[in-house]
C-alpha cells in the first residue's frame, strides 16, 4: 500500500493497528494529521464500511482537510464517513432523535448572541441588577454547568452550588438558569452547549438509541483529545463502550483550553478507562530546527503533570533563539518590525513567513503601529484589528464627537451606549427631524423640545450636556487626561469593569491599552501639538488601509497564542514575555494554572520552523503609569546553550578625553538567563549576573557623562536595570541587598567588572 511507504515506524504502527483502544501521543510537528487520515483510509482498505467510522474534530477546517486527504487514497467512499466537529455531528444525530427528548426535529440552534439576548430579557423581567447579574457572566455560568452535565434542576438542588452563588451575592442564578432552559425548550431551541448536553441526556435516558449508535459507530477516532471537556468525554466513552475500537489523538503538552472547560485529565488518565490500551508515541518533529525543538523540550520539562515522551528533530540545528529586551512595549514593536524588514531582505522571505504571537489581544496595538510605520502589511487573526474592535470604536466615537459633534455616525454609535434610554425609535425621530428642518442631528439633540414630541427631551439634554462637558475639558487637558476623563464619564469604563467574564476582561484591557497609547503620545517630545485631536487624526491615518491589507495574502500574521494552535511559520516572534503578562497574573497562584501557561508557551515556541525570537519590555504603561516589568520566568527555564541574549544599549556616541569615539554599546551575551536574580552579597564565579561581551570594543579611559546627567533617587532602582555612573560609565544592576536608606547595589560595568556601591552616595542614573 503506497500510502504506508512514507510513514516512519511509529506512524505506521499507529496506522496499521486498528483494533481495540489506542492512544496516539503526537508531539508538535510530528505528522499527526497524516496518521489520522491514513488510519481511517486503512480501515476502509481493510473492508470496514465507511458508514461505521466516526471521526470527531474541533474545527470544520480539520474535518475538511482530513476528508480530502482520505479521498485521495480511497476515493468517494470517504464521503460516507461520519466526520465533523462534536457539535456538527451530534446536531445531526439530534435532528433524527429530537422527539425522544421532547424537541421538534427542526429545532432552532441559538448562537451566543441569541442566548445572551434571551438572558437579558429574563433579567429585565425579573427586575434584577444587570451589573450584578451581568448577561455575559450568567451565560458563562450556565454554559459551565451544561458542560459539566449539571441540569437546571440539579443546579437548584445542589447545596454547594447554591451556597457559592449566595456568597457571591447572586442567589438567583439557578432560577435564571431554570427560566432560560424552559424558555429555550418552549421556543424549540437549543443553544450551542445543548447540542452536547442534550446528546448526553438522549444516550443516558434511551438505551435503545445508545445501542443504535454503538452498533453504527464501531470505530471512533477523536482528534485533539486533550481539549475535550467532561460532556464530550462522556459521550465518547458511551459510544465506544460496546466495541472499544476507540483511538484518541492528542498532545497533553498542547492542552491550553481549560478556560473553555477542557480537562487535561481526560488524556492523562485515558488508560484508566481502557486497561488494554495501546500507546503510540509520535516523537519526531518534522517542522522545526533542532534548536527550536530542544528549547520546547526544556520548557515543558518543568511541568510535573504530563505524559512522558522524547520529542526530537533530524532537521538542521538552526540558529540560536534570539532573546531581545526593550525598554517599552513601543520599542519592542519597533525591534520586531525592523527585524522583519531585515530578515525578509537578507533571506529572501515573504511577509507571510512571519508571525507575531502575544498573550492578550491588547498587545497588538504597539505591534500594529510599528508595522504600519515601516509599511509592513499585516493581518490580525482570531480577532479584529485593535482599532476595529467594538470597545475601541465606541470610545473613539466619543472622542470624535468631542471634536466634531456633527459626526452623525458617532452619534448613532454611542447615543445609547452605555444605555441611557435613547433607543432606535429615538434615533429615528432625531434623523427625521434633522431631515425635515435641514439641520444636523446634533442641533436636534441640543434643542430637543423644538423638534421632537414626547418624553425623551430630558435624556437628550443630558446627553448633549455630557458631550459639551467633554468639549470643555478637552480645551483644558492634554490628550491623555482628556481621553481618561471621557472614558470615565461616558460610562464605558464602568460598563466593562463590571463584566468579569473572559470577554469582558479582554475588552477592559483593550480600553486600558488605548489609553496607554494616548499617554505615550502625550509625552512625545518630537511633535509640537500633542492634543487628542491630533492623536485622532493619526489614528484615522493608521486605519484607512485595513481593507487593502486584508486583501493582500502576503502579510505578517498577528494573533494570540491561543489562535496560533495548529499553525506554523518560518519565523516566529513571541512578544511580551514578562511576569504577570506571560505567565498571566491570574495563573501564578496555582500549579495547574501555571502549567497551562507553560503549555501555552510550548505551543507558541513550536509554531516556528526556522527562526524563533523572544522579547520582553522592562516597562509598560498601565493606566497612564509607567510600570517596571520583570522578564518572564519561562525565559530562565530555557537551556541557555540554545539562547542568544541581545541587550540594546544607548546608541549615542561618546567622545573620550583621549579622542576615542566609542562604538555603539551593543553586545551579545550567550549565558544563562536569570529572570529573578537572588539577593546575595555578590555574584559567584560563573554567575549569570556578570555578562561577558562577545566581541571586544574599544573603551575610553574615562567616561564622559551623558548631557544633562542627573542621578535618580535611591528608591528608584531595581535589579536588572541599566544605569549610568559619572565615572564608571554604563552598567547593569545585578544585585541589591539591604534596606533603605542603606541599600547596596552590585553593578556590572563593561570593561570594569562588578562594583559594589551604596545607592545613597552612588549617583546613578537610570538609562531609559
XYZ file of C-alpha atoms in Angstrom, residues 47-455:
409
model
C -13.038 -3.598 4.345
C -14.597 -1.577 7.161
C -17.768 0.184 5.993
C -17.179 3.941 5.925
C -20.635 4.418 7.492
C -19.330 2.648 10.615
C -16.485 5.123 11.180
C -16.892 8.257 13.313
C -14.144 10.907 13.351
C -14.564 13.836 15.736
C -12.555 17.040 15.365
C -12.542 20.502 16.917
C -12.665 22.582 13.744
C -14.524 22.324 10.477
C -11.281 23.043 8.658
C -9.626 19.993 10.208
C -12.533 17.801 9.111
C -12.463 19.178 5.577
C -8.710 18.714 5.230
C -8.837 15.145 6.574
C -11.683 14.110 4.301
C -9.879 15.482 1.245
C -6.736 13.549 2.162
C -8.685 10.324 2.706
C -10.406 10.744 -0.655
C -7.012 10.784 -2.361
C -6.436 7.269 -1.002
C -9.865 5.577 -1.093
C -11.879 7.813 -3.438
C -15.527 8.813 -2.979
C -16.087 6.238 -0.244
C -14.587 8.841 2.092
C -17.787 10.871 1.700
C -19.648 8.254 3.737
C -17.517 8.666 6.854
C -19.231 10.398 9.760
C -16.705 13.154 10.237
C -17.028 16.613 11.732
C -16.871 18.671 14.881
C -18.512 17.395 18.044
C -21.289 19.963 17.671
C -21.988 19.323 13.999
C -22.062 15.527 14.332
C -24.334 15.461 17.370
C -26.618 18.150 15.991
C -27.118 15.775 13.053
C -27.985 12.943 15.438
C -30.321 15.151 17.467
C -32.234 16.104 14.329
C -33.111 12.424 13.955
C -33.764 11.667 17.620
C -35.065 15.012 18.945
C -38.660 13.918 19.501
C -37.490 11.364 22.083
C -36.414 14.256 24.343
C -39.414 16.450 23.528
C -37.897 18.684 20.806
C -39.081 19.087 17.220
C -36.673 17.804 14.593
C -36.406 21.312 13.145
C -35.274 22.846 16.442
C -33.522 26.192 16.298
C -29.889 26.498 17.342
C -29.237 29.683 19.294
C -25.872 31.293 18.801
C -24.148 33.204 21.602
C -25.849 36.496 20.757
C -29.285 34.826 20.742
C -28.580 33.256 24.119
C -27.371 36.468 25.709
C -30.314 38.392 24.295
C -32.720 35.926 25.909
C -30.823 36.123 29.200
C -31.022 39.917 29.142
C -34.778 39.702 28.569
C -35.147 37.346 31.526
C -33.092 39.656 33.737
C -35.329 42.585 32.792
C -38.449 40.597 33.517
C -37.084 39.548 36.914
C -36.039 43.177 37.551
C -32.517 42.131 38.515
C -29.471 44.370 38.638
C -27.786 43.770 35.279
C -24.446 44.812 36.764
C -24.549 42.098 39.399
C -26.292 39.621 37.102
C -24.282 40.545 34.039
C -25.568 38.706 30.945
C -22.103 37.520 29.955
C -21.450 36.179 33.432
C -24.821 34.425 33.572
C -24.284 32.927 30.119
C -20.847 31.581 31.079
C -22.220 30.166 34.329
C -24.986 28.284 32.518
C -22.520 27.111 29.866
C -20.163 25.756 32.503
C -22.995 23.908 34.220
C -24.073 22.239 30.978
C -20.517 21.256 30.053
C -20.304 19.520 33.432
C -23.692 17.856 32.805
C -25.462 19.787 35.562
C -29.105 20.401 34.636
C -31.075 23.356 35.974
C -32.882 21.003 38.354
C -29.609 19.593 39.711
C -28.207 23.112 39.910
C -31.057 24.242 42.154
C -30.863 21.112 44.303
C -27.092 21.226 44.797
C -26.440 22.826 48.201
C -22.785 23.603 47.473
C -23.626 25.443 44.255
C -26.393 27.371 45.970
C -24.094 28.336 48.824
C -21.458 29.527 46.353
C -23.966 31.679 44.473
C -25.274 33.151 47.703
C -21.786 34.016 48.913
C -21.190 35.773 45.582
C -24.441 37.718 46.099
C -26.063 36.047 43.094
C -28.548 33.672 44.765
C -30.938 33.693 41.793
C -28.573 32.230 39.194
C -30.268 28.856 39.467
C -33.699 30.417 38.906
C -32.375 32.282 35.856
C -30.880 29.019 34.530
C -34.207 27.257 35.023
C -36.168 30.040 33.346
C -33.679 30.180 30.466
C -33.833 26.399 29.915
C -37.652 26.405 29.930
C -37.837 29.358 27.536
C -35.450 27.646 25.129
C -37.491 24.459 25.319
C -40.751 26.366 24.782
C -39.233 28.056 21.740
C -37.997 24.734 20.368
C -34.430 25.969 20.589
C -31.078 24.581 21.728
C -28.046 26.686 22.420
C -24.524 25.638 21.457
C -23.876 23.788 24.719
C -27.220 21.996 24.477
C -26.026 20.093 21.406
C -23.729 18.104 23.684
C -25.795 18.351 26.862
C -28.956 17.029 25.180
C -26.984 14.283 23.423
C -25.840 13.060 26.827
C -29.444 13.089 28.055
C -30.543 11.214 24.939
C -27.919 8.491 25.335
C -28.487 8.203 29.095
C -32.289 8.045 29.091
C -32.783 5.994 25.927
C -30.723 2.773 25.922
C -32.169 1.794 22.560
C -30.750 4.956 20.986
C -27.377 4.407 22.661
C -27.273 0.822 21.328
C -28.213 2.031 17.854
C -25.242 4.380 17.644
C -22.858 1.973 19.359
C -23.600 -0.505 16.581
C -23.314 2.187 13.948
C -20.024 3.710 15.115
C -17.861 0.612 15.519
C -14.681 2.652 15.052
C -14.212 6.020 16.749
C -11.375 8.496 16.355
C -11.073 11.727 18.337
C -8.625 14.430 17.318
C -7.147 16.897 19.871
C -8.392 14.721 22.706
C -6.571 16.865 25.271
C -9.104 19.627 24.506
C -12.223 17.625 25.382
C -14.461 18.659 28.267
C -16.460 16.417 30.578
C -19.540 16.421 28.355
C -17.546 15.378 25.267
C -15.609 12.771 27.232
C -18.842 11.189 28.478
C -20.399 10.940 25.007
C -17.289 9.339 23.518
C -16.989 6.850 26.370
C -20.625 5.765 25.988
C -20.409 5.325 22.239
C -17.172 3.300 22.428
C -18.348 1.008 25.231
C -19.618 -1.831 23.008
C -16.608 -2.457 20.735
C -13.886 -0.315 22.367
C -12.369 0.420 18.968
C -11.550 3.932 20.063
C -8.466 5.847 19.050
C -7.733 9.231 20.579
C -5.035 11.524 19.244
C -3.511 14.440 21.090
C -0.661 16.031 22.959
C -1.006 16.817 26.631
C 1.749 19.430 26.183
C -0.653 21.395 23.984
C -3.657 21.404 26.312
C -4.412 25.141 26.529
C -8.198 25.473 26.743
C -9.029 24.972 30.408
C -10.884 28.294 30.344
C -13.318 26.687 27.894
C -13.803 23.683 30.144
C -11.176 21.383 28.591
C -9.912 18.817 31.090
C -6.339 17.608 30.599
C -7.074 14.646 32.865
C -9.092 13.113 30.017
C -5.886 12.310 28.149
C -3.616 11.852 31.159
C -5.938 9.228 32.658
C -7.142 7.602 29.441
C -5.512 4.287 30.364
C -7.696 4.021 33.481
C -10.762 3.683 31.247
C -9.062 1.232 28.888
C -6.522 -1.030 30.678
C -5.714 -2.838 27.388
C -4.744 0.458 25.791
C -2.032 0.531 23.113
C 0.026 3.744 23.179
C 1.855 5.044 20.109
C 4.219 7.974 20.517
C 4.972 10.203 17.559
C 8.124 11.893 18.782
C 9.913 13.037 15.630
C 9.286 16.707 14.849
C 9.398 17.346 11.097
C 8.558 21.044 11.393
C 11.238 22.793 13.425
C 15.002 23.025 13.692
C 16.796 21.043 16.373
C 17.410 24.158 18.466
C 13.724 25.100 18.487
C 12.716 21.559 19.450
C 15.273 21.478 22.274
C 14.037 24.832 23.567
C 10.469 23.493 23.592
C 11.619 20.359 25.423
C 13.473 22.331 28.088
C 10.345 24.432 28.671
C 7.809 21.644 29.015
C 10.170 19.574 31.186
C 9.246 21.920 34.034
C 5.668 20.603 34.082
C 5.115 17.745 36.522
C 1.703 16.709 35.200
C 2.427 15.225 31.757
C 2.838 12.118 29.625
C 6.414 11.030 29.126
C 7.815 11.489 25.628
C 11.070 12.494 23.967
C 10.469 14.813 21.037
C 13.413 15.165 18.662
C 14.258 16.538 15.232
C 16.566 15.351 12.461
C 16.357 18.738 10.763
C 19.271 21.172 10.709
C 20.446 22.608 14.030
C 19.352 26.103 13.025
C 20.187 29.407 14.632
C 20.035 30.063 18.353
C 16.835 31.507 19.741
C 17.127 35.257 19.970
C 16.048 36.928 23.216
C 15.636 40.693 22.991
C 14.961 43.244 25.676
C 13.177 46.517 25.007
C 12.670 49.446 27.361
C 8.983 49.880 26.412
C 6.334 47.961 24.513
C 6.568 50.549 21.730
C 10.287 49.905 21.415
C 9.544 46.187 21.427
C 7.252 46.725 18.443
C 9.963 48.724 16.695
C 12.554 45.975 17.288
C 10.223 43.317 15.861
C 9.251 45.402 12.820
C 12.871 46.206 11.988
C 13.857 42.539 12.381
C 11.128 41.524 9.917
C 12.423 44.015 7.333
C 15.998 42.829 7.814
C 15.222 39.090 7.766
C 12.928 39.421 4.771
C 15.512 41.338 2.757
C 18.597 39.329 3.662
C 16.984 35.879 3.437
C 14.612 36.383 0.506
C 11.490 35.694 2.594
C 7.872 36.761 2.159
C 5.796 38.641 4.713
C 3.615 35.578 5.233
C 6.683 33.725 6.520
C 6.444 35.828 9.708
C 4.110 35.635 12.687
C 3.922 37.745 15.843
C 2.326 35.936 18.789
C 1.143 37.540 22.031
C -0.674 36.519 25.194
C -3.505 39.087 25.051
C -5.233 40.887 22.184
C -4.405 44.271 23.713
C -0.727 43.754 22.885
C -1.371 44.078 19.172
C -1.506 47.903 19.330
C 2.224 48.523 19.658
C 2.957 45.859 17.052
C 0.438 47.242 14.563
C 1.684 50.794 14.844
C 5.318 49.769 14.362
C 4.473 47.613 11.348
C 2.500 50.421 9.745
C 5.311 52.916 10.199
C 7.534 50.651 8.107
C 4.722 49.931 5.604
C 4.699 46.240 6.510
C 1.374 44.631 5.535
C -0.197 42.507 8.256
C -3.396 40.772 9.202
C -4.938 40.145 12.602
C -6.042 36.529 13.015
C -8.525 35.315 15.565
C -9.647 38.852 16.265
C -10.183 42.304 14.821
C -7.557 44.916 14.235
C -7.027 46.782 17.509
C -8.752 49.955 16.328
C -11.628 47.999 14.784
C -12.693 46.308 17.999
C -16.095 47.380 19.241
C -14.992 48.750 22.588
C -12.222 50.777 20.932
C -14.593 52.115 18.269
C -17.124 53.027 20.968
C -14.652 55.124 22.946
C -13.177 56.655 19.799
C -16.717 57.627 18.761
C -16.941 59.705 21.952
C -13.580 61.254 21.080
C -14.876 62.091 17.605
C -17.991 63.741 18.995
C -15.879 65.834 21.347
C -14.142 67.477 18.418
C -16.898 67.268 15.824
C -20.404 66.938 17.319
C -21.873 66.927 13.822
C -20.401 63.448 13.242
C -23.690 61.552 12.810
C -22.183 58.073 12.693
C -20.516 58.692 16.032
C -23.819 59.923 17.478
C -25.671 56.827 16.332
C -22.964 54.600 17.786
C -22.899 55.985 21.323
C -26.127 57.866 21.951
C -27.436 54.804 23.765
C -24.157 53.214 24.863
C -23.942 52.774 27.748
C -27.714 52.606 27.812
C -29.462 55.854 28.670
C -33.000 55.325 27.332
C -32.296 56.625 23.835
C -33.002 53.622 21.662
C -33.604 53.069 17.956
C -37.005 54.780 17.982
C -35.481 57.958 19.401
C -32.660 57.900 16.854
C -35.204 57.550 14.064
C -37.099 60.585 15.375
C -33.879 62.623 15.519
C -32.990 61.690 11.937
C -36.495 62.575 10.680
C -36.400 65.962 12.415
C -32.923 66.752 11.123
C -34.005 65.955 7.589
C -37.244 67.932 7.930
C -35.562 71.108 9.162
C -32.321 70.625 7.223
C -30.159 70.702 10.358
C -27.713 68.266 11.939
C -28.614 65.545 14.401
C -26.556 67.431 16.969
C -28.737 70.523 16.502
C -31.799 68.422 17.253
C -30.167 66.854 20.319
C -29.230 70.257 21.729
C -32.787 71.590 21.316
C -34.994 68.500 21.509
C -38.207 70.182 22.675
C -38.301 72.310 19.496
C -38.162 69.356 17.131
C -39.387 66.170 18.856
C -42.583 65.416 20.693
C -42.638 63.046 23.644
C -40.864 62.484 26.946
